[in-house]
PDB file of C-alpha atoms in Angstrom:
ATOM      1  CA  MET A   1     -31.344  40.347  22.244  1.00 51.00           C
ATOM      2  CA  VAL A   2     -32.026  38.098  19.187  1.00 54.00           C
ATOM      3  CA  ARG A   3     -35.009  36.612  20.836  1.00 58.00           C
ATOM      4  CA  ARG A   4     -36.675  39.873  20.871  1.00 62.00           C
ATOM      5  CA  GLN A   5     -36.554  40.487  17.080  1.00 60.00           C
ATOM      6  CA  PRO A   6     -39.908  39.680  15.262  1.00 62.00           C
ATOM      7  CA  TRP A   7     -38.168  37.460  12.982  1.00 59.00           C
ATOM      8  CA  ALA A   8     -36.768  35.322  15.845  1.00 59.00           C
ATOM      9  CA  ARG A   9     -40.231  34.426  17.062  1.00 63.00           C
ATOM     10  CA  LEU A  10     -41.180  32.873  13.663  1.00 68.00           C
ATOM     11  CA  VAL A  11     -38.197  30.415  13.751  1.00 73.00           C
ATOM     12  CA  PRO A  12     -37.878  27.914  16.460  1.00 73.00           C
ATOM     13  CA  GLY A  13     -34.518  28.066  18.463  1.00 77.00           C
ATOM     14  CA  ALA A  14     -34.201  24.341  18.096  1.00 79.00           C
ATOM     15  CA  LEU A  15     -34.161  24.411  14.332  1.00 83.00           C
ATOM     16  CA  VAL A  16     -31.627  27.279  14.354  1.00 86.00           C
ATOM     17  CA  ALA A  17     -29.349  25.100  16.394  1.00 88.00           C
ATOM     18  CA  VAL A  18     -29.720  22.000  14.393  1.00 91.00           C
ATOM     19  CA  LEU A  19     -29.206  24.026  11.218  1.00 92.00           C
ATOM     20  CA  ALA A  20     -26.046  25.927  12.670  1.00 93.00           C
ATOM     21  CA  ALA A  21     -24.539  22.423  13.749  1.00 93.00           C
ATOM     22  CA  VAL A  22     -25.091  20.860  10.203  1.00 93.00           C
ATOM     23  CA  GLY A  23     -23.492  24.058   8.709  1.00 93.00           C
ATOM     24  CA  ILE A  24     -20.501  23.828  11.088  1.00 94.00           C
ATOM     25  CA  ASN A  25     -19.954  20.123  10.652  1.00 92.00           C
ATOM     26  CA  GLN A  26     -20.296  20.514   6.793  1.00 93.00           C
ATOM     27  CA  LEU A  27     -17.620  23.327   7.194  1.00 93.00           C
ATOM     28  CA  LEU A  28     -15.253  21.512   9.123  1.00 92.00           C
ATOM     29  CA  LEU A  29     -15.522  18.448   6.565  1.00 91.00           C
ATOM     30  CA  ALA A  30     -14.190  20.846   3.909  1.00 90.00           C
ATOM     31  CA  VAL A  31     -11.635  22.547   6.033  1.00 90.00           C
ATOM     32  CA  ALA A  32     -10.554  20.246   8.931  1.00 89.00           C
ATOM     33  CA  PRO A  33     -12.000  16.758   8.338  1.00 89.00           C
ATOM     34  CA  THR A  34     -10.283  15.442  11.531  1.00 88.00           C
ATOM     35  CA  LEU A  35     -12.425  17.842  13.447  1.00 89.00           C
ATOM     36  CA  ALA A  36     -15.696  17.012  11.855  1.00 90.00           C
ATOM     37  CA  VAL A  37     -18.371  14.472  13.569  1.00 90.00           C
ATOM     38  CA  ARG A  38     -17.777  10.998  12.518  1.00 91.00           C
ATOM     39  CA  PRO A  39     -20.356   9.254  10.288  1.00 89.00           C
ATOM     40  CA  GLU A  40     -21.644   7.021  13.083  1.00 91.00           C
ATOM     41  CA  HIS A  41     -22.425   9.978  15.148  1.00 92.00           C
ATOM     42  CA  LEU A  42     -24.864  11.519  12.625  1.00 93.00           C
ATOM     43  CA  VAL A  43     -28.498  10.770  12.095  1.00 91.00           C
ATOM     44  CA  LYS A  44     -29.088   7.621  10.264  1.00 89.00           C
ATOM     45  CA  LEU A  45     -32.320   7.228   8.389  1.00 85.00           C
ATOM     46  CA  PRO A  46     -33.034   5.264   5.161  1.00 82.00           C
ATOM     47  CA  VAL A  47     -33.084   7.366   2.070  1.00 80.00           C
ATOM     48  CA  LEU A  48     -36.485   6.652   0.366  1.00 76.00           C
ATOM     49  CA  SER A  49     -37.573   7.825  -2.927  1.00 70.00           C
ATOM     50  CA  SER A  50     -40.938   6.134  -3.550  1.00 71.00           C
ATOM     51  CA  TRP A  51     -43.850   4.582  -1.546  1.00 72.00           C
ATOM     52  CA  SER A  52     -42.578   1.091  -2.673  1.00 75.00           C
ATOM     53  CA  GLN A  53     -39.138   1.644  -1.006  1.00 74.00           C
ATOM     54  CA  LEU A  54     -41.186   2.618   2.201  1.00 72.00           C
ATOM     55  CA  ALA A  55     -43.153  -0.496   2.027  1.00 73.00           C
ATOM     56  CA  GLY A  56     -39.888  -2.501   1.461  1.00 74.00           C
ATOM     57  CA  THR A  57     -38.467  -1.175   4.909  1.00 76.00           C
ATOM     58  CA  MET A  58     -41.542  -2.469   6.852  1.00 77.00           C
ATOM     59  CA  THR A  59     -41.332  -5.811   8.887  1.00 79.00           C
ATOM     60  CA  PHE A  60     -44.554  -7.610   9.243  1.00 80.00           C
ATOM     61  CA  PRO A  61     -45.143  -9.400  12.519  1.00 83.00           C
ATOM     62  CA  ASP A  62     -44.248 -13.045  13.270  1.00 83.00           C
ATOM     63  CA  PHE A  63     -47.077 -14.430  15.114  1.00 85.00           C
ATOM     64  CA  SER A  64     -45.088 -17.516  16.097  1.00 86.00           C
ATOM     65  CA  ALA A  65     -43.746 -15.378  18.868  1.00 85.00           C
ATOM     66  CA  LEU A  66     -47.191 -15.795  20.658  1.00 87.00           C
ATOM     67  CA  ARG A  67     -46.152 -19.104  21.869  1.00 89.00           C
ATOM     68  CA  ASN A  68     -43.093 -17.555  23.594  1.00 89.00           C
ATOM     69  CA  PRO A  69     -43.931 -16.729  27.321  1.00 88.00           C
ATOM     70  CA  ALA A  70     -41.387 -14.025  27.253  1.00 85.00           C
ATOM     71  CA  THR A  71     -43.202 -12.265  24.748  1.00 86.00           C
ATOM     72  CA  TYR A  72     -46.045 -11.225  27.223  1.00 87.00           C
ATOM     73  CA  GLY A  73     -43.618 -10.176  29.934  1.00 82.00           C
ATOM     74  CA  VAL A  74     -41.910  -7.836  27.332  1.00 83.00           C
ATOM     75  CA  ALA A  75     -45.378  -6.640  26.104  1.00 86.00           C
ATOM     76  CA  PHE A  76     -46.561  -5.744  29.626  1.00 85.00           C
ATOM     77  CA  THR A  77     -43.440  -3.746  30.407  1.00 81.00           C
ATOM     78  CA  ILE A  78     -43.566  -1.762  27.231  1.00 84.00           C
ATOM     79  CA  ALA A  79     -47.385  -1.208  27.722  1.00 86.00           C
ATOM     80  CA  SER A  80     -46.761  -0.079  31.367  1.00 83.00           C
ATOM     81  CA  VAL A  81     -43.716   2.183  30.549  1.00 80.00           C
ATOM     82  CA  ALA A  82     -45.730   3.791  27.438  1.00 84.00           C
ATOM     83  CA  SER A  83     -48.797   4.441  29.551  1.00 86.00           C
ATOM     84  CA  LEU A  84     -46.853   5.938  32.317  1.00 80.00           C
ATOM     85  CA  GLU A  85     -45.045   8.006  30.044  1.00 80.00           C
ATOM     86  CA  THR A  86     -48.082   9.393  28.334  1.00 86.00           C
ATOM     87  CA  LEU A  87     -49.863   9.925  31.668  1.00 85.00           C
ATOM     88  CA  LEU A  88     -46.855  11.965  33.081  1.00 79.00           C
ATOM     89  CA  SER A  89     -46.550  13.803  29.859  1.00 82.00           C
ATOM     90  CA  ILE A  90     -50.344  14.658  29.866  1.00 84.00           C
ATOM     91  CA  GLU A  91     -49.937  16.084  33.433  1.00 80.00           C
ATOM     92  CA  ALA A  92     -46.886  18.278  32.136  1.00 79.00           C
ATOM     93  CA  VAL A  93     -48.605  19.461  29.064  1.00 81.00           C
ATOM     94  CA  ASP A  94     -51.965  20.295  30.746  1.00 82.00           C
ATOM     95  CA  ASN A  95     -49.719  22.674  33.137  1.00 80.00           C
ATOM     96  CA  LEU A  96     -48.157  24.314  30.099  1.00 79.00           C
ATOM     97  CA  ASP A  97     -51.304  24.669  28.170  1.00 80.00           C
ATOM     98  CA  PRO A  98     -52.055  28.556  27.981  1.00 78.00           C
ATOM     99  CA  GLN A  99     -55.833  27.740  27.813  1.00 79.00           C
ATOM    100  CA  LYS A 100     -55.737  25.499  30.749  1.00 79.00           C
ATOM    101  CA  ARG A 101     -57.585  22.653  29.048  1.00 82.00           C
ATOM    102  CA  HIS A 102     -57.674  19.170  30.533  1.00 82.00           C
ATOM    103  CA  THR A 103     -56.909  16.120  28.365  1.00 82.00           C
ATOM    104  CA  PRO A 104     -59.269  13.056  28.597  1.00 85.00           C
ATOM    105  CA  THR A 105     -56.608  10.472  29.832  1.00 86.00           C
ATOM    106  CA  ASN A 106     -58.893   7.458  29.033  1.00 88.00           C
ATOM    107  CA  ARG A 107     -59.337   8.571  25.504  1.00 89.00           C
ATOM    108  CA  GLU A 108     -55.561   9.454  25.070  1.00 87.00           C
ATOM    109  CA  LEU A 109     -54.657   5.831  26.267  1.00 89.00           C
ATOM    110  CA  LEU A 110     -57.146   4.371  23.904  1.00 91.00           C
ATOM    111  CA  ALA A 111     -55.744   6.277  20.887  1.00 89.00           C
ATOM    112  CA  GLN A 112     -52.281   5.246  21.896  1.00 89.00           C
ATOM    113  CA  GLY A 113     -53.252   1.601  22.072  1.00 90.00           C
ATOM    114  CA  ALA A 114     -54.759   1.518  18.743  1.00 91.00           C
ATOM    115  CA  GLY A 115     -51.866   3.364  17.288  1.00 89.00           C
ATOM    116  CA  ASN A 116     -49.247   0.928  18.754  1.00 89.00           C
ATOM    117  CA  VAL A 117     -51.404  -2.000  17.349  1.00 89.00           C
ATOM    118  CA  VAL A 118     -51.229  -0.418  13.906  1.00 88.00           C
ATOM    119  CA  SER A 119     -47.423   0.405  14.412  1.00 86.00           C
ATOM    120  CA  GLY A 120     -46.668  -3.146  15.603  1.00 85.00           C
ATOM    121  CA  LEU A 121     -48.479  -4.580  12.446  1.00 86.00           C
ATOM    122  CA  LEU A 122     -46.187  -2.578  10.271  1.00 82.00           C
ATOM    123  CA  GLY A 123     -42.878  -3.431  12.129  1.00 80.00           C
ATOM    124  CA  GLY A 124     -42.892   0.100  13.823  1.00 81.00           C
ATOM    125  CA  LEU A 125     -41.823   0.798  17.387  1.00 82.00           C
ATOM    126  CA  PRO A 126     -44.204   1.504  20.046  1.00 85.00           C
ATOM    127  CA  LEU A 127     -45.389   5.167  20.210  1.00 83.00           C
ATOM    128  CA  THR A 128     -46.099   7.273  23.237  1.00 84.00           C
ATOM    129  CA  ALA A 129     -46.716  10.886  24.325  1.00 81.00           C
ATOM    130  CA  VAL A 130     -43.365  12.710  24.766  1.00 76.00           C
ATOM    131  CA  ILE A 131     -43.108  15.965  26.811  1.00 74.00           C
ATOM    132  CA  VAL A 132     -40.065  17.211  24.701  1.00 71.00           C
ATOM    133  CA  ARG A 133     -42.236  17.381  21.466  1.00 74.00           C
ATOM    134  CA  SER A 134     -45.304  18.407  23.222  1.00 77.00           C
ATOM    135  CA  SER A 135     -43.533  21.355  24.759  1.00 75.00           C
ATOM    136  CA  ALA A 136     -41.913  22.286  21.499  1.00 72.00           C
ATOM    137  CA  ASN A 137     -45.361  22.185  20.060  1.00 77.00           C
ATOM    138  CA  ILE A 138     -46.709  24.638  22.595  1.00 78.00           C
ATOM    139  CA  ALA A 139     -43.819  26.847  22.242  1.00 73.00           C
ATOM    140  CA  ALA A 140     -44.285  27.151  18.481  1.00 71.00           C
ATOM    141  CA  GLY A 141     -47.811  28.266  19.036  1.00 75.00           C
ATOM    142  CA  GLY A 142     -49.776  24.817  18.730  1.00 77.00           C
ATOM    143  CA  GLN A 143     -53.262  25.359  20.225  1.00 79.00           C
ATOM    144  CA  THR A 144     -55.528  22.383  18.594  1.00 80.00           C
ATOM    145  CA  LYS A 145     -55.385  18.793  17.780  1.00 79.00           C
ATOM    146  CA  LEU A 146     -54.444  19.787  14.179  1.00 85.00           C
ATOM    147  CA  SER A 147     -50.883  20.688  15.218  1.00 83.00           C
ATOM    148  CA  ALA A 148     -50.230  16.964  16.322  1.00 81.00           C
ATOM    149  CA  PHE A 149     -51.682  15.699  13.000  1.00 85.00           C
ATOM    150  CA  ILE A 150     -49.687  18.280  10.856  1.00 86.00           C
ATOM    151  CA  HIS A 151     -46.456  17.190  13.071  1.00 82.00           C
ATOM    152  CA  GLY A 152     -47.112  13.616  11.881  1.00 83.00           C
ATOM    153  CA  ILE A 153     -47.708  14.409   8.311  1.00 88.00           C
ATOM    154  CA  LEU A 154     -44.546  16.595   8.245  1.00 86.00           C
ATOM    155  CA  LEU A 155     -42.488  13.567   9.892  1.00 83.00           C
ATOM    156  CA  LEU A 156     -43.745  11.342   6.855  1.00 82.00           C
ATOM    157  CA  MET A 157     -42.820  13.651   4.332  1.00 84.00           C
ATOM    158  CA  SER A 158     -39.389  14.519   5.768  1.00 84.00           C
ATOM    159  CA  LEU A 159     -38.667  10.631   5.933  1.00 80.00           C
ATOM    160  CA  LEU A 160     -39.736  10.307   2.383  1.00 80.00           C
ATOM    161  CA  LEU A 161     -38.354  13.689   0.792  1.00 83.00           C
ATOM    162  CA  LEU A 162     -35.383  14.783   3.242  1.00 86.00           C
ATOM    163  CA  GLY A 163     -33.683  11.540   3.970  1.00 84.00           C
ATOM    164  CA  THR A 164     -30.373  12.585   2.681  1.00 87.00           C
ATOM    165  CA  ALA A 165     -30.446  16.260   4.433  1.00 90.00           C
ATOM    166  CA  LEU A 166     -31.656  14.685   7.676  1.00 91.00           C
ATOM    167  CA  ASN A 167     -28.644  12.246   7.717  1.00 92.00           C
ATOM    168  CA  LEU A 168     -26.392  15.336   7.912  1.00 92.00           C
ATOM    169  CA  ILE A 169     -27.482  16.188  11.649  1.00 93.00           C
ATOM    170  CA  PRO A 170     -25.150  15.562  14.327  1.00 94.00           C
ATOM    171  CA  LEU A 171     -26.767  13.397  17.153  1.00 93.00           C
ATOM    172  CA  ALA A 172     -24.885  15.829  19.514  1.00 92.00           C
ATOM    173  CA  ALA A 173     -27.288  18.678  18.224  1.00 92.00           C
ATOM    174  CA  LEU A 174     -30.258  16.696  18.742  1.00 90.00           C
ATOM    175  CA  ALA A 175     -29.075  15.857  22.274  1.00 90.00           C
ATOM    176  CA  ALA A 176     -28.349  19.629  23.062  1.00 90.00           C
ATOM    177  CA  VAL A 177     -31.827  20.509  22.110  1.00 86.00           C
ATOM    178  CA  LEU A 178     -33.279  17.729  24.388  1.00 82.00           C
ATOM    179  CA  LEU A 179     -31.022  18.929  27.257  1.00 85.00           C
ATOM    180  CA  VAL A 180     -32.298  22.486  27.022  1.00 84.00           C
ATOM    181  CA  VAL A 181     -35.815  21.502  26.808  1.00 76.00           C
ATOM    182  CA  GLY A 182     -35.525  19.297  29.777  1.00 77.00           C
ATOM    183  CA  PHE A 183     -33.802  21.794  31.760  1.00 80.00           C
ATOM    184  CA  LYS A 184     -36.828  24.393  31.100  1.00 76.00           C
ATOM    185  CA  LEU A 185     -39.130  21.472  32.290  1.00 71.00           C
ATOM    186  CA  THR A 186     -37.104  20.866  35.576  1.00 78.00           C
ATOM    187  CA  ARG A 187     -35.421  23.999  36.657  1.00 77.00           C
ATOM    188  CA  PRO A 188     -33.667  24.392  39.845  1.00 83.00           C
ATOM    189  CA  ALA A 189     -36.536  26.445  41.280  1.00 81.00           C
ATOM    190  CA  LEU A 190     -38.621  23.386  41.153  1.00 80.00           C
ATOM    191  CA  TYR A 191     -36.607  21.618  43.582  1.00 85.00           C
ATOM    192  CA  GLN A 192     -36.659  24.573  45.779  1.00 86.00           C
ATOM    193  CA  GLN A 193     -40.374  24.630  45.754  1.00 83.00           C
ATOM    194  CA  GLN A 194     -40.493  20.975  46.636  1.00 83.00           C
ATOM    195  CA  TRP A 195     -38.010  21.321  49.330  1.00 87.00           C
ATOM    196  CA  ARG A 196     -40.199  24.003  50.909  1.00 85.00           C
ATOM    197  CA  LEU A 197     -43.279  21.769  50.831  1.00 80.00           C
ATOM    198  CA  GLY A 198     -41.739  19.599  53.445  1.00 80.00           C
ATOM    199  CA  TRP A 199     -40.188  16.092  53.570  1.00 80.00           C
ATOM    200  CA  ALA A 200     -43.350  14.426  53.062  1.00 76.00           C
ATOM    201  CA  GLN A 201     -43.438  16.156  49.296  1.00 80.00           C
ATOM    202  CA  PHE A 202     -39.635  16.181  48.644  1.00 85.00           C
ATOM    203  CA  GLY A 203     -38.892  12.847  49.752  1.00 84.00           C
ATOM    204  CA  PRO A 204     -41.043  10.810  47.131  1.00 84.00           C
ATOM    205  CA  PHE A 205     -40.088  13.500  44.490  1.00 85.00           C
ATOM    206  CA  ILE A 206     -36.229  13.355  44.864  1.00 88.00           C
ATOM    207  CA  PHE A 207     -36.261   9.343  45.515  1.00 87.00           C
ATOM    208  CA  THR A 208     -38.481   8.844  42.404  1.00 85.00           C
ATOM    209  CA  ILE A 209     -35.975  10.959  40.196  1.00 85.00           C
ATOM    210  CA  MET A 210     -33.066   9.037  41.593  1.00 89.00           C
ATOM    211  CA  ALA A 211     -34.807   5.626  41.042  1.00 87.00           C
ATOM    212  CA  VAL A 212     -35.618   6.599  37.511  1.00 82.00           C
ATOM    213  CA  LEU A 213     -32.057   7.453  36.864  1.00 83.00           C
ATOM    214  CA  LEU A 214     -30.548   4.379  38.614  1.00 87.00           C
ATOM    215  CA  THR A 215     -33.051   1.816  37.054  1.00 82.00           C
ATOM    216  CA  ASP A 216     -35.759   2.630  34.570  1.00 75.00           C
ATOM    217  CA  LEU A 217     -38.992   4.545  34.266  1.00 70.00           C
ATOM    218  CA  LEU A 218     -41.286   1.726  35.183  1.00 71.00           C
ATOM    219  CA  LYS A 219     -39.263   0.775  38.393  1.00 80.00           C
ATOM    220  CA  GLY A 220     -38.472   4.302  39.324  1.00 82.00           C
ATOM    221  CA  VAL A 221     -42.183   5.430  39.131  1.00 77.00           C
ATOM    222  CA  SER A 222     -43.185   2.322  41.163  1.00 81.00           C
ATOM    223  CA  ILE A 223     -40.816   3.135  43.850  1.00 85.00           C
ATOM    224  CA  GLY A 224     -42.070   6.623  43.916  1.00 83.00           C
ATOM    225  CA  LEU A 225     -45.744   5.540  44.152  1.00 80.00           C
ATOM    226  CA  VAL A 226     -44.622   3.185  47.109  1.00 85.00           C
ATOM    227  CA  LEU A 227     -42.916   6.133  48.771  1.00 83.00           C
ATOM    228  CA  GLY A 228     -46.004   8.224  48.298  1.00 78.00           C
ATOM    229  CA  PHE A 229     -48.334   5.647  49.746  1.00 77.00           C
ATOM    230  CA  PHE A 230     -46.264   5.386  52.701  1.00 79.00           C
ATOM    231  CA  PHE A 231     -46.081   9.065  53.642  1.00 75.00           C
ATOM    232  CA  ILE A 232     -49.972   9.313  53.214  1.00 70.00           C
ATOM    233  CA  LEU A 233     -50.591   6.204  55.507  1.00 66.00           C
ATOM    234  CA  LYS A 234     -47.974   7.646  58.031  1.00 64.00           C
ATOM    235  CA  ASP A 235     -49.716  10.996  58.013  1.00 59.00           C
ATOM    236  CA  ASN A 236     -53.303   9.500  58.450  1.00 51.00           C
ATOM    237  CA  ALA A 237     -54.010   6.061  58.605  1.00 40.00           C
ATOM    238  CA  LYS A 238     -57.938   6.700  58.042  1.00 43.00           C
ATOM    239  CA  ALA A 239     -58.586   8.489  54.683  1.00 42.00           C
ATOM    240  CA  GLY A 240     -61.252  11.067  54.807  1.00 40.00           C
ATOM    241  CA  SER A 241     -64.386  11.440  52.915  1.00 42.00           C
ATOM    242  CA  TYR A 242     -64.566  13.207  49.501  1.00 50.00           C
ATOM    243  CA  LEU A 243     -66.295  16.404  48.187  1.00 49.00           C
ATOM    244  CA  ARG A 244     -69.652  17.009  49.454  1.00 53.00           C
ATOM    245  CA  ARG A 245     -72.427  19.334  47.730  1.00 56.00           C
ATOM    246  CA  ASP A 246     -74.457  21.239  50.054  1.00 54.00           C
ATOM    247  CA  GLU A 247     -77.388  22.675  48.121  1.00 57.00           C
ATOM    248  CA  SER A 248     -79.312  23.808  51.259  1.00 63.00           C
ATOM    249  CA  ALA A 249     -77.915  27.159  50.766  1.00 57.00           C
ATOM    250  CA  PRO A 250     -79.990  30.250  49.466  1.00 57.00           C
ATOM    251  CA  ASP A 251     -80.146  30.192  45.617  1.00 57.00           C
ATOM    252  CA  ALA A 252     -79.233  26.498  45.566  1.00 56.00           C
ATOM    253  CA  ALA A 253     -80.169  26.299  41.849  1.00 61.00           C
ATOM    254  CA  ASN A 254     -77.059  28.522  40.995  1.00 70.00           C
ATOM    255  CA  PHE A 255     -75.037  28.145  44.162  1.00 78.00           C
ATOM    256  CA  LEU A 256     -72.851  25.168  44.989  1.00 81.00           C
ATOM    257  CA  HIS A 257     -71.132  24.677  48.316  1.00 81.00           C
ATOM    258  CA  LEU A 258     -68.272  22.090  47.925  1.00 82.00           C
ATOM    259  CA  ARG A 259     -66.722  21.039  51.150  1.00 81.00           C
ATOM    260  CA  LEU A 260     -63.386  19.370  51.351  1.00 82.00           C
ATOM    261  CA  PRO A 261     -62.814  16.683  53.859  1.00 77.00           C
ATOM    262  CA  GLU A 262     -60.442  16.520  56.848  1.00 76.00           C
ATOM    263  CA  HIS A 263     -57.693  14.881  54.851  1.00 75.00           C
ATOM    264  CA  VAL A 264     -57.218  15.524  51.287  1.00 79.00           C
ATOM    265  CA  SER A 265     -54.472  13.358  49.592  1.00 75.00           C
ATOM    266  CA  PHE A 266     -53.196  12.978  46.055  1.00 74.00           C
ATOM    267  CA  LEU A 267     -55.541   9.916  45.936  1.00 70.00           C
ATOM    268  CA  ASN A 268     -58.400  12.237  45.676  1.00 75.00           C
ATOM    269  CA  LYS A 269     -56.908  14.559  42.952  1.00 78.00           C
ATOM    270  CA  ALA A 270     -58.564  12.618  39.840  1.00 75.00           C
ATOM    271  CA  SER A 271     -62.066  12.596  41.508  1.00 76.00           C
ATOM    272  CA  ILE A 272     -61.798  16.300  42.606  1.00 81.00           C
ATOM    273  CA  VAL A 273     -60.753  17.341  38.842  1.00 82.00           C
ATOM    274  CA  THR A 274     -63.739  15.345  37.563  1.00 81.00           C
ATOM    275  CA  THR A 275     -66.200  17.097  39.966  1.00 82.00           C
ATOM    276  CA  LEU A 276     -64.863  20.376  39.180  1.00 84.00           C
ATOM    277  CA  GLU A 277     -64.959  19.787  35.386  1.00 84.00           C
ATOM    278  CA  GLN A 278     -68.759  18.856  35.711  1.00 83.00           C
ATOM    279  CA  LEU A 279     -69.764  22.002  37.535  1.00 83.00           C
ATOM    280  CA  PRO A 280     -72.492  23.860  35.406  1.00 84.00           C
ATOM    281  CA  ALA A 281     -71.409  26.879  33.548  1.00 85.00           C
ATOM    282  CA  GLY A 282     -72.630  30.245  34.879  1.00 82.00           C
ATOM    283  CA  SER A 283     -72.786  29.088  38.567  1.00 83.00           C
ATOM    284  CA  ARG A 284     -71.510  30.292  41.801  1.00 84.00           C
ATOM    285  CA  VAL A 285     -69.060  27.925  43.389  1.00 84.00           C
ATOM    286  CA  LEU A 286     -67.834  27.897  47.196  1.00 84.00           C
ATOM    287  CA  LEU A 287     -64.951  25.644  47.555  1.00 86.00           C
ATOM    288  CA  ASP A 288     -64.631  25.226  51.433  1.00 84.00           C
ATOM    289  CA  GLY A 289     -61.437  23.819  52.846  1.00 83.00           C
ATOM    290  CA  THR A 290     -61.903  25.191  56.411  1.00 83.00           C
ATOM    291  CA  ARG A 291     -62.555  21.680  57.936  1.00 80.00           C
ATOM    292  CA  SER A 292     -59.337  20.233  56.214  1.00 81.00           C
ATOM    293  CA  ASP A 293     -56.443  19.782  58.244  1.00 79.00           C
ATOM    294  CA  MET A 294     -54.202  18.832  55.205  1.00 81.00           C
ATOM    295  CA  ILE A 295     -54.430  19.205  51.483  1.00 84.00           C
ATOM    296  CA  ASP A 296     -52.182  17.690  49.223  1.00 83.00           C
ATOM    297  CA  HIS A 297     -50.064  20.057  46.934  1.00 84.00           C
ATOM    298  CA  ASP A 298     -51.134  18.046  43.995  1.00 83.00           C
ATOM    299  CA  VAL A 299     -54.721  18.753  44.748  1.00 84.00           C
ATOM    300  CA  LEU A 300     -53.771  22.423  45.369  1.00 87.00           C
ATOM    301  CA  GLU A 301     -52.351  22.586  41.982  1.00 86.00           C
ATOM    302  CA  ALA A 302     -55.543  21.112  40.413  1.00 86.00           C
ATOM    303  CA  ILE A 303     -57.623  23.761  42.249  1.00 87.00           C
ATOM    304  CA  GLU A 304     -55.472  26.340  41.199  1.00 88.00           C
ATOM    305  CA  ALA A 305     -55.923  25.243  37.623  1.00 88.00           C
ATOM    306  CA  PHE A 306     -59.465  25.184  37.882  1.00 89.00           C
ATOM    307  CA  ARG A 307     -59.463  28.652  39.574  1.00 88.00           C
ATOM    308  CA  ARG A 308     -57.537  30.080  36.315  1.00 88.00           C
ATOM    309  CA  ALA A 309     -60.121  28.336  34.033  1.00 88.00           C
ATOM    310  CA  ALA A 310     -63.226  29.275  35.714  1.00 89.00           C
ATOM    311  CA  PRO A 311     -63.751  32.741  34.307  1.00 89.00           C
ATOM    312  CA  ALA A 312     -63.749  31.315  30.901  1.00 87.00           C
ATOM    313  CA  ARG A 313     -66.726  29.096  31.780  1.00 87.00           C
ATOM    314  CA  GLY A 314     -68.715  31.832  33.608  1.00 87.00           C
ATOM    315  CA  ILE A 315     -67.976  30.398  37.004  1.00 88.00           C
ATOM    316  CA  ALA A 316     -67.772  32.473  39.887  1.00 87.00           C
ATOM    317  CA  LEU A 317     -65.451  30.787  42.391  1.00 87.00           C
ATOM    318  CA  GLU A 318     -64.623  31.603  46.071  1.00 86.00           C
ATOM    319  CA  LEU A 319     -62.064  29.803  47.989  1.00 88.00           C
ATOM    320  CA  ARG A 320     -62.394  29.688  51.648  1.00 86.00           C
ATOM    321  CA  GLY A 321     -59.551  27.914  53.891  1.00 83.00           C
ATOM    322  CA  VAL A 322     -57.593  27.062  50.588  1.00 81.00           C
ATOM    323  CA  ARG A 323     -54.270  28.689  50.154  1.00 69.00           C
ATOM    324  CA  ALA A 324     -53.252  29.793  46.704  1.00 51.00           C
ATOM    325  CA  VAL A 325     -50.655  27.756  44.836  1.00 48.00           C
ATOM    326  CA  ALA A 326     -47.859  29.617  42.888  1.00 40.00           C
ATOM    327  CA  LEU A 327     -46.940  27.133  40.241  1.00 40.00           C
ATOM    328  CA  ALA A 328     -43.559  27.527  38.709  1.00 38.00           C
ATOM    329  CA  GLY A 329     -43.550  28.671  35.156  1.00 38.00           C
ATOM    330  CA  HIS A 330     -46.911  30.657  35.305  1.00 39.00           C
TER     331      HIS A 330
END
């Protein structure tokens, strides 16, 4: 009932939860200190009152580490994990975007690399795209790049001006917010949907999750990729061709006949998305899958995303032999 109130839409639920946790903990400190959260379980940030103090907290790089071979192994691991996390976050955020836009992955990774270079030179930690912050941004109504920029400015100002207040936040409150957001991103219905798609889809999906939990992100995703390749090679040892244009049809200037090959795997997804994005506005498109024996679910998701975005580009799309995809959360 509370979420239906007009004022509730202006205040993020996560902020209410954090403020409530701070208030309850302060009340316990005054009434029953033994029940309050211990100081080591609170947020710990440096309390800064000036730009000079901020500069004093920065640690500049020790370039002698470049002579240590172990440095390069750690750097490769961090770069791989950060890049994978960013790409996975981009995939999820594009599906959450109400406007169904597509993030240019190369530009995103280039920006992340530049940001990590600057962060490292100033003694900061590596940065990466995070699905929790991104989904919270979308839920709060953010729609443009300006929201991410404002997010960074607010973080900097909070560090400079609100360090004392932020150090009152119990870590348990932040953990609860992460758990709620994570649950929304991986509801039980998602597992049921993957199971219904068959073992070839569910197997790599569930084993990747287990591998990530038992090892780490890099090893887990690597195991998932190997399993995915195994199932693809098992289903069809010979890869099919890709999308083909047939401009011999009537009204060829505005009509495009895109025919899917016999076997369409997730390996074709990036090329298919690129081809669909390059279709001219105002055209009529026939996406023909009548000759396809198998179309991977990831490719069907990309086609469904294009189908929803096509009217905004003035594209009249007709699907033939391509089953509809009911995406969770849409």
